[in-house]
Coordinates of C-alpha atoms in Angstrom, one line a residue:
X1 CA -0.3 0.0 -0.4
X2 CA 1.2 3.6 -1.2
X3 CA 2.4 6.0 1.6
X4 CA -0.1 8.5 2.8
X5 CA 1.7 11.5 4.1
X6 CA 1.6 15.6 3.0
X7 CA 4.2 16.4 0.6
X8 CA 6.9 18.5 2.2
X9 CA 6.7 22.3 1.4
X10 CA 9.8 24.0 1.6
X11 CA 7.5 27.6 1.5
X12 CA 3.5 27.8 1.9
X13 CA 3.4 29.4 -1.7
X14 CA 4.8 26.7 -3.5
X15 CA 3.3 27.1 -7.5
X16 CA 1.3 24.7 -8.1
X17 CA 1.5 21.7 -10.1
X18 CA 0.6 22.8 -13.9
X19 CA -2.7 22.2 -14.2
X20 CA -4.2 21.7 -17.9
X21 CA -7.8 22.7 -18.6
X22 CA -10.4 21.9 -20.3
X23 CA -9.3 24.0 -23.9
X24 CA -6.5 21.5 -23.5
X25 CA -8.5 18.8 -23.0
X26 CA -11.0 19.2 -25.9
X27 CA -7.8 19.7 -28.4
X28 CA -6.6 16.0 -26.9
X29 CA -10.0 15.0 -27.8
X30 CA -10.2 17.0 -31.4
X31 CA -6.4 14.5 -33.0
X32 CA -8.5 11.6 -31.2
X33 CA -11.4 12.4 -33.3
X34 CA -9.1 12.9 -36.3
X35 CA -7.8 9.5 -35.7
X36 CA -10.7 7.8 -35.9
X37 CA -10.7 9.2 -39.6
X38 CA -8.5 6.8 -39.9
X39 CA -10.0 3.6 -37.8
X40 CA -13.5 3.5 -39.6
X41 CA -15.0 6.1 -36.7
X42 CA -16.0 1.9 -35.0
X43 CA -16.2 3.7 -31.9
X44 CA -19.6 6.2 -31.7
X45 CA -19.5 6.9 -28.0
X46 CA -15.7 8.7 -28.3
X47 CA -17.5 10.2 -30.7
X48 CA -20.1 11.4 -29.3
X49 CA -18.9 11.8 -26.1
X50 CA -15.8 14.6 -27.9
X51 CA -19.4 16.0 -29.5
X52 CA -20.5 16.5 -26.2
X53 CA -17.9 18.3 -25.0
X54 CA -17.6 20.1 -28.0
X55 CA -20.6 21.2 -26.3
X56 CA -19.6 21.6 -23.4
X57 CA -21.9 19.4 -22.5
X58 CA -19.9 17.6 -19.5
X59 CA -21.8 14.6 -18.1
X60 CA -22.5 13.3 -21.1
X61 CA -19.4 13.4 -22.5
X62 CA -18.0 11.7 -19.1
X63 CA -21.2 9.0 -19.7
X64 CA -20.4 8.6 -23.4
X65 CA -16.7 7.8 -22.8
X66 CA -17.7 5.6 -20.4
X67 CA -19.4 3.7 -22.6
X68 CA -16.6 3.5 -24.8
X69 CA -13.9 2.1 -22.1
X70 CA -17.0 -0.8 -21.3
X71 CA -17.3 -1.8 -25.1
X72 CA -13.6 -1.4 -25.6
X73 CA -11.6 -1.8 -22.6
X74 CA -7.8 -2.5 -24.6
X75 CA -8.3 1.2 -27.0
X76 CA -6.2 3.9 -24.6
X77 CA -8.6 6.8 -25.9
X78 CA -11.6 6.0 -23.6
X79 CA -8.4 6.4 -20.9
X80 CA -6.4 9.1 -22.0
X81 CA -10.3 11.4 -22.3
X82 CA -11.6 10.7 -18.8
X83 CA -8.1 10.6 -16.7
X84 CA -8.0 14.1 -18.7
X85 CA -11.7 14.7 -17.7
X86 CA -11.4 14.2 -14.2
X87 CA -8.2 16.0 -13.7
X88 CA -9.6 18.8 -14.8
X89 CA -12.5 18.6 -13.1
X90 CA -11.3 18.3 -10.2
X91 CA -11.0 14.8 -9.3
X92 CA -7.4 13.6 -9.7
X93 CA -8.0 9.7 -8.0
X94 CA -10.0 9.3 -10.5
X95 CA -7.7 9.7 -13.6
X96 CA -4.9 7.7 -11.6
X97 CA -7.0 4.1 -11.4
X98 CA -8.1 4.9 -14.9
X99 CA -5.2 5.9 -15.5
X100 CA -3.0 2.7 -13.6
X101 CA -4.9 0.3 -16.0
X102 CA -3.6 2.3 -19.4
X103 CA -0.1 1.1 -17.7
X104 CA -0.8 -2.3 -17.5
X105 CA -2.3 -2.6 -21.1
X106 CA -0.6 0.0 -22.9
X107 CA 2.5 1.2 -20.5
X108 CA 4.5 2.8 -24.5
X109 CA 0.9 6.0 -24.6
X110 CA 2.2 9.1 -26.0
X111 CA 2.2 10.5 -22.0
X112 CA 0.9 8.4 -20.8
X113 CA 3.9 8.8 -17.9
X114 CA 4.1 12.1 -17.8
X115 CA 0.0 11.7 -17.0
X116 CA 0.6 9.6 -14.3
X117 CA 2.9 11.4 -12.5
X118 CA 0.6 14.9 -12.5
X119 CA -1.8 12.8 -11.0
X120 CA 0.5 10.7 -8.4
X121 CA 0.9 14.2 -7.5
X122 CA -2.2 15.5 -7.5
X123 CA -3.2 12.5 -5.2
X124 CA -0.2 13.4 -3.1
X125 CA 1.9 11.0 -3.4
X126 CA 5.5 12.0 -3.7
X127 CA 7.3 8.8 -4.4
X128 CA 5.3 7.6 -6.7
X129 CA 5.1 11.3 -8.5
X130 CA 8.2 11.3 -8.7
X131 CA 9.0 7.7 -10.1
X132 CA 6.5 8.3 -13.0
X133 CA 7.9 11.6 -14.3
X134 CA 11.4 10.2 -15.1
X135 CA 10.0 7.3 -16.8
X136 CA 7.7 10.2 -18.6
X137 CA 11.9 12.2 -19.1
X138 CA 12.7 8.7 -20.6
X139 CA 9.7 8.4 -22.4
X140 CA 10.6 11.8 -24.4
X141 CA 13.0 13.3 -22.9
X142 CA 12.3 16.3 -25.1
X143 CA 8.8 16.5 -23.5
X144 CA 9.3 20.1 -21.4
X145 CA 6.2 19.5 -18.9
X146 CA 7.5 16.6 -18.3
X147 CA 11.1 18.0 -17.0
X148 CA 9.4 20.2 -15.2
X149 CA 6.8 18.4 -12.9
X150 CA 10.1 16.2 -11.4
X151 CA 11.8 19.3 -10.7
X152 CA 8.6 20.4 -8.8
X153 CA 8.3 16.5 -7.3
X154 CA 12.9 16.8 -6.6
X155 CA 11.9 20.1 -5.3
X156 CA 8.6 19.0 -2.5
X157 CA 12.0 17.1 -1.8
X158 CA 13.6 19.2 -0.8
X159 CA 16.7 19.0 -3.4
X160 CA 17.0 22.2 -4.2
X161 CA 19.5 21.1 -6.7
X162 CA 18.1 18.6 -8.8
X163 CA 14.3 20.0 -9.3
X164 CA 16.9 23.5 -10.3
X165 CA 18.2 21.7 -12.8
X166 CA 15.5 19.9 -14.1
X167 CA 13.1 23.2 -14.3
X168 CA 16.4 25.1 -16.4
X169 CA 15.9 22.4 -19.0
X170 CA 12.2 22.2 -19.2
X171 CA 12.9 26.4 -19.4
X172 CA 15.5 26.1 -22.0
X173 CA 12.9 23.3 -24.1
X174 CA 9.8 25.6 -23.6
X175 CA 11.6 29.6 -22.9
X176 CA 7.9 31.0 -24.1
X177 CA 6.7 29.2 -20.9
X178 CA 6.3 31.4 -17.8
X179 CA 4.5 28.8 -15.8
X180 CA 7.3 26.7 -16.7
X181 CA 10.0 30.1 -16.4
X182 CA 8.1 30.9 -12.7
X183 CA 8.2 27.6 -11.5
X184 CA 12.1 28.0 -11.4
X185 CA 12.1 30.6 -10.0
X186 CA 10.6 29.4 -7.2
X187 CA 13.2 26.5 -7.0
X188 CA 15.8 28.7 -7.6
X189 CA 14.5 31.1 -4.4
X190 CA 15.0 27.1 -2.6
X191 CA 17.8 26.8 -3.3
X192 CA 18.8 30.5 -2.0
X193 CA 19.4 31.8 -5.0
X194 CA 18.1 34.8 -5.3
X195 CA 19.5 36.7 -8.1
X196 CA 18.8 33.7 -10.6
X197 CA 15.8 34.1 -9.4
X198 CA 15.4 37.6 -9.9
X199 CA 16.5 37.1 -13.1
X200 CA 14.2 34.9 -13.9
X201 CA 11.1 36.5 -12.2
X202 CA 12.2 40.4 -14.6
X203 CA 12.0 37.9 -18.0
X204 CA 8.6 37.3 -17.4
X205 CA 7.8 39.9 -16.7
X206 CA 9.5 41.5 -19.7
X207 CA 7.0 39.5 -21.6
X208 CA 3.7 39.9 -19.6
X209 CA 3.9 43.4 -17.3
X210 CA 0.8 42.5 -16.3
X211 CA 1.6 38.8 -14.4
X212 CA 0.8 39.1 -11.3
X213 CA 3.2 35.9 -9.6
X214 CA 6.0 37.6 -11.1
X215 CA 6.0 40.4 -9.0
X216 CA 5.2 38.5 -6.3
X217 CA 8.5 36.2 -6.8
X218 CA 10.8 39.6 -7.8
X219 CA 9.9 40.7 -4.4
X220 CA 10.8 37.9 -2.7
X221 CA 14.0 37.4 -4.7
X222 CA 14.7 40.8 -3.2
X223 CA 12.9 40.2 1.0
X224 CA 15.0 36.9 1.1
X225 CA 18.5 38.6 1.0
X226 CA 20.5 40.5 3.8
X227 CA 18.4 43.6 4.9
X228 CA 19.2 47.1 3.6
X229 CA 17.7 49.7 2.8
X230 CA 17.3 48.9 -1.5
X231 CA 17.0 46.1 -1.2
X232 CA 14.0 46.2 1.5
X233 CA 12.8 48.7 -0.8
X234 CA 13.1 46.7 -4.3
X235 CA 10.9 44.5 -2.3
X236 CA 7.9 46.0 -1.1
X237 CA 7.6 48.0 -4.7
X238 CA 7.2 43.9 -5.5
X239 CA 5.0 43.1 -3.2
X240 CA 2.5 46.4 -3.9
X241 CA 3.2 45.8 -7.2
X242 CA 1.5 41.9 -7.3
X243 CA -1.7 42.7 -5.0
X244 CA -2.4 45.5 -7.2
X245 CA -2.9 43.5 -9.7
X246 CA -4.0 40.4 -8.2
X247 CA -6.1 42.0 -4.9
X248 CA -7.0 39.2 -3.9
X249 CA -3.7 37.5 -3.6
X250 CA -3.7 37.6 0.4
X251 CA 0.0 35.6 0.9
X252 CA 2.0 39.2 -1.4
X253 CA -0.6 41.1 1.2
X254 CA 0.8 39.4 4.2
X255 CA 4.5 39.8 3.2
X256 CA 3.9 43.6 2.2
X257 CA 3.1 43.7 5.5
X258 CA 5.6 42.4 7.9
X259 CA 7.9 44.1 4.9
X260 CA 6.3 47.8 5.5
X261 CA 6.7 47.4 9.4
X262 CA 10.8 46.4 9.1
X263 CA 10.5 49.2 7.0
X264 CA 8.6 51.4 10.0
X265 CA 4.9 52.1 8.9
X266 CA 3.1 50.6 10.9
X267 CA -0.1 51.9 9.0
X268 CA 0.5 50.3 6.3
X269 CA 1.8 47.2 8.2
X270 CA -1.3 46.8 9.3
X271 CA -3.2 47.8 6.8
X272 CA -1.6 44.9 4.4
X273 CA -1.6 42.5 7.1
X274 CA -5.0 43.0 7.7
X275 CA -6.8 42.9 4.0
X276 CA -3.8 39.5 4.4
X277 CA -6.3 37.9 6.9
X278 CA -10.2 39.7 5.6
X279 CA -9.1 37.0 2.4
X280 CA -8.3 34.4 4.9
X281 CA -4.8 33.6 5.3
X282 CA -5.9 33.1 9.0
X283 CA -1.9 31.5 9.5
X284 CA -0.5 32.1 12.8
X285 CA 2.1 34.6 11.3
X286 CA 0.1 36.5 10.2
X287 CA -2.1 36.3 13.1
X288 CA 1.6 37.7 15.4
X289 CA 2.4 40.3 12.8
X290 CA -1.2 41.5 12.6
X291 CA -1.1 41.6 16.4
X292 CA 2.4 43.7 16.8
X293 CA 1.0 45.5 13.9
X294 CA -2.3 46.5 16.5
X295 CA -0.5 47.2 19.2
X296 CA 1.8 49.2 17.2
X297 CA -1.1 51.4 16.3
X298 CA -2.5 51.9 19.9
X299 CA -5.5 49.7 19.2
X300 CA -5.2 46.8 22.2
X301 CA -8.9 45.8 21.5
X302 CA -7.5 44.4 17.8
X303 CA -4.2 43.6 19.3
X304 CA -5.7 41.4 21.5
X305 CA -8.8 39.6 20.1
X306 CA -5.5 38.6 17.1
X307 CA -2.8 37.2 20.2
X308 CA -5.9 34.6 20.7
X309 CA -7.1 33.8 17.2
X310 CA -2.5 32.9 17.0
X311 CA -2.9 30.5 20.1
X312 CA -5.7 28.8 18.6
X313 CA -3.4 28.5 15.4
X314 CA -0.9 27.4 17.6
X315 CA -2.9 25.1 19.6
X316 CA -4.5 23.1 15.8
X317 CA -0.2 23.6 14.3
X318 CA 0.4 21.3 17.7
X319 CA -2.5 19.0 17.2
X320 CA -1.5 18.5 13.1
X321 CA 2.4 17.7 13.7
X322 CA 1.7 15.4 16.0
X323 CA -0.7 13.3 13.6
X324 CA 2.3 14.6 11.4
X325 CA 4.6 12.1 12.6
X326 CA 2.2 9.5 13.6
X327 CA 1.4 9.6 9.9
X328 CA 5.9 9.4 9.4
X329 CA 6.6 6.3 11.8
X330 CA 2.4 4.6 10.4
X331 CA 2.1 6.0 6.7
X332 CA -0.2 3.0 6.2
X333 CA -2.7 4.4 9.6
X334 CA -5.6 5.6 7.4
X335 CA -7.3 6.7 10.0
X336 CA -4.6 9.0 10.9
X337 CA -4.8 10.6 7.8
X338 CA -8.4 11.0 7.8
X339 CA -7.4 12.9 11.1
X340 CA -6.0 15.6 9.7
X341 CA -7.9 16.0 7.2
X342 CA -10.7 16.1 9.6
X343 CA -8.6 18.9 11.3
X344 CA -6.9 20.9 8.5
X345 CA -11.3 21.1 7.7
X346 CA -12.2 22.2 10.7
X347 CA -9.0 24.6 10.6
X348 CA -9.8 25.8 7.0
X349 CA -6.4 24.5 5.3
X350 CA -8.7 22.6 2.7
X351 CA -5.6 23.0 0.1
X352 CA -3.7 20.5 3.2
X353 CA -6.5 18.6 3.7
X354 CA -8.0 18.1 -0.1
X355 CA -4.6 15.3 -1.0
X356 CA -5.2 13.1 2.3
X357 CA -9.0 12.8 1.3
X358 CA -7.7 11.9 -2.6
X359 CA -5.3 9.3 -1.6
X360 CA -7.7 7.9 1.0
X361 CA -10.3 8.0 -0.9
X362 CA -8.0 6.0 -3.7
X363 CA -7.5 2.8 -1.5
X364 CA -11.3 2.9 0.0
X365 CA -13.6 4.2 -2.4
X366 CA -16.9 3.1 0.1
X367 CA -14.8 4.6 3.0
X368 CA -18.9 7.8 4.1
X369 CA -16.3 9.3 6.6
X370 CA -13.7 10.4 4.1
X371 CA -16.7 10.7 1.7
X372 CA -18.5 13.3 4.0
X373 CA -15.7 15.0 5.1
X374 CA -14.3 15.3 1.1
X375 CA -18.2 16.6 0.5
X376 CA -18.5 19.8 3.5
X377 CA -14.3 21.1 2.1
X378 CA -16.1 21.7 -1.5
X379 CA -19.5 22.4 0.9
X380 CA -17.1 25.0 2.4
X381 CA -15.5 26.5 -0.3
X382 CA -18.5 27.5 -2.6
X383 CA -17.6 24.3 -5.3
X384 CA -20.8 23.1 -5.6
X385 CA -20.3 20.9 -8.6
X386 CA -18.0 18.6 -6.4
X387 CA -20.1 19.1 -3.2
X388 CA -22.8 17.5 -5.2
X389 CA -20.6 14.5 -6.6
X390 CA -19.5 13.7 -3.3
X391 CA -23.0 14.1 -2.2
X392 CA -24.2 11.6 -5.0
X393 CA -21.7 9.8 -4.0
X394 CA -22.3 9.3 -0.4
X395 CA -26.1 8.1 -1.4
X396 CA -24.6 5.2 -3.8
X397 CA -22.7 3.6 -1.2
X398 CA -24.4 3.9 2.4
X399 CA -26.2 1.2 3.7
X400 CA -30.0 1.5 3.0

């Protein structure tokens, strides 16, 4: 049984893996549709699913491809279309099951291992994700996305040098890909190459001066250097620009507030940190810094309230760390993983809870407690489609 261990990250703001959208799924479908012209169009379900996808009738497309899979379980097309559909719609555990089946019957399928690496990563399985990414590069050394996936996985395992190396290869193969470039900038930051991260971020800004994440990483390239008046100003300027371009970027507001406090501007610090908190960044660092900013501006009431929030978060951290330690000792313990996921949901750490739940549900598809936790998670974040998906699964698996 695979390990159920949360990915260890250098910082909570690590760039996500490269997600593919419905536009790319449509392109894949069109490509497969063209191939049918050479195969006699013997499987109408696949073609009908592609037509439904083009009409944005996603549930109908899924049904058609499921029927195609039943009728032709040895053909790769239904596996590929369904797996891309599930990754895109936020159900990588479903995609992973399909891709593992495809690996058994057609391991040479183009880009199979890259897709496996992505699905393993999205379900929190770092070790198999790393191995699949390596196989993806063996399968196609010119696949920039495969190099990027491997680089990110190496970074998650604290191999900063290896991460920079693979992401540099990916950037060379796709020099105009801003997502890969910014993943490289992140890896350079993690490796302590702040000057390199600055150069990489500025290259992206030169191509697209409206890219908030590029300014965000540029800010980090200055704020993590030895402090000086110049680096402080450069960092504040970059983070302020990031917040202007993306007013919902809570982590940029938090760092802007911290740096403003270092500069001696308590009012600006309070304003930025309050914005970060209001946007949902309820971590211990933000609570502590905001409490400090309130004290400096003479707001004793709010300083006390934020100090209480800091204590609550600290208590959560203590419990979460204990559960994480238990998982490291006993990585197959689904009960502990589920407790941690439930704790994360109550603490509004939804991004931490989701990979745990996805992994649990891949191993135990009928685990009602995990299904209920997933339904609660998606309900709380306002994702009615996924909440309904899990609600229906609960009804289908629950005993009469």
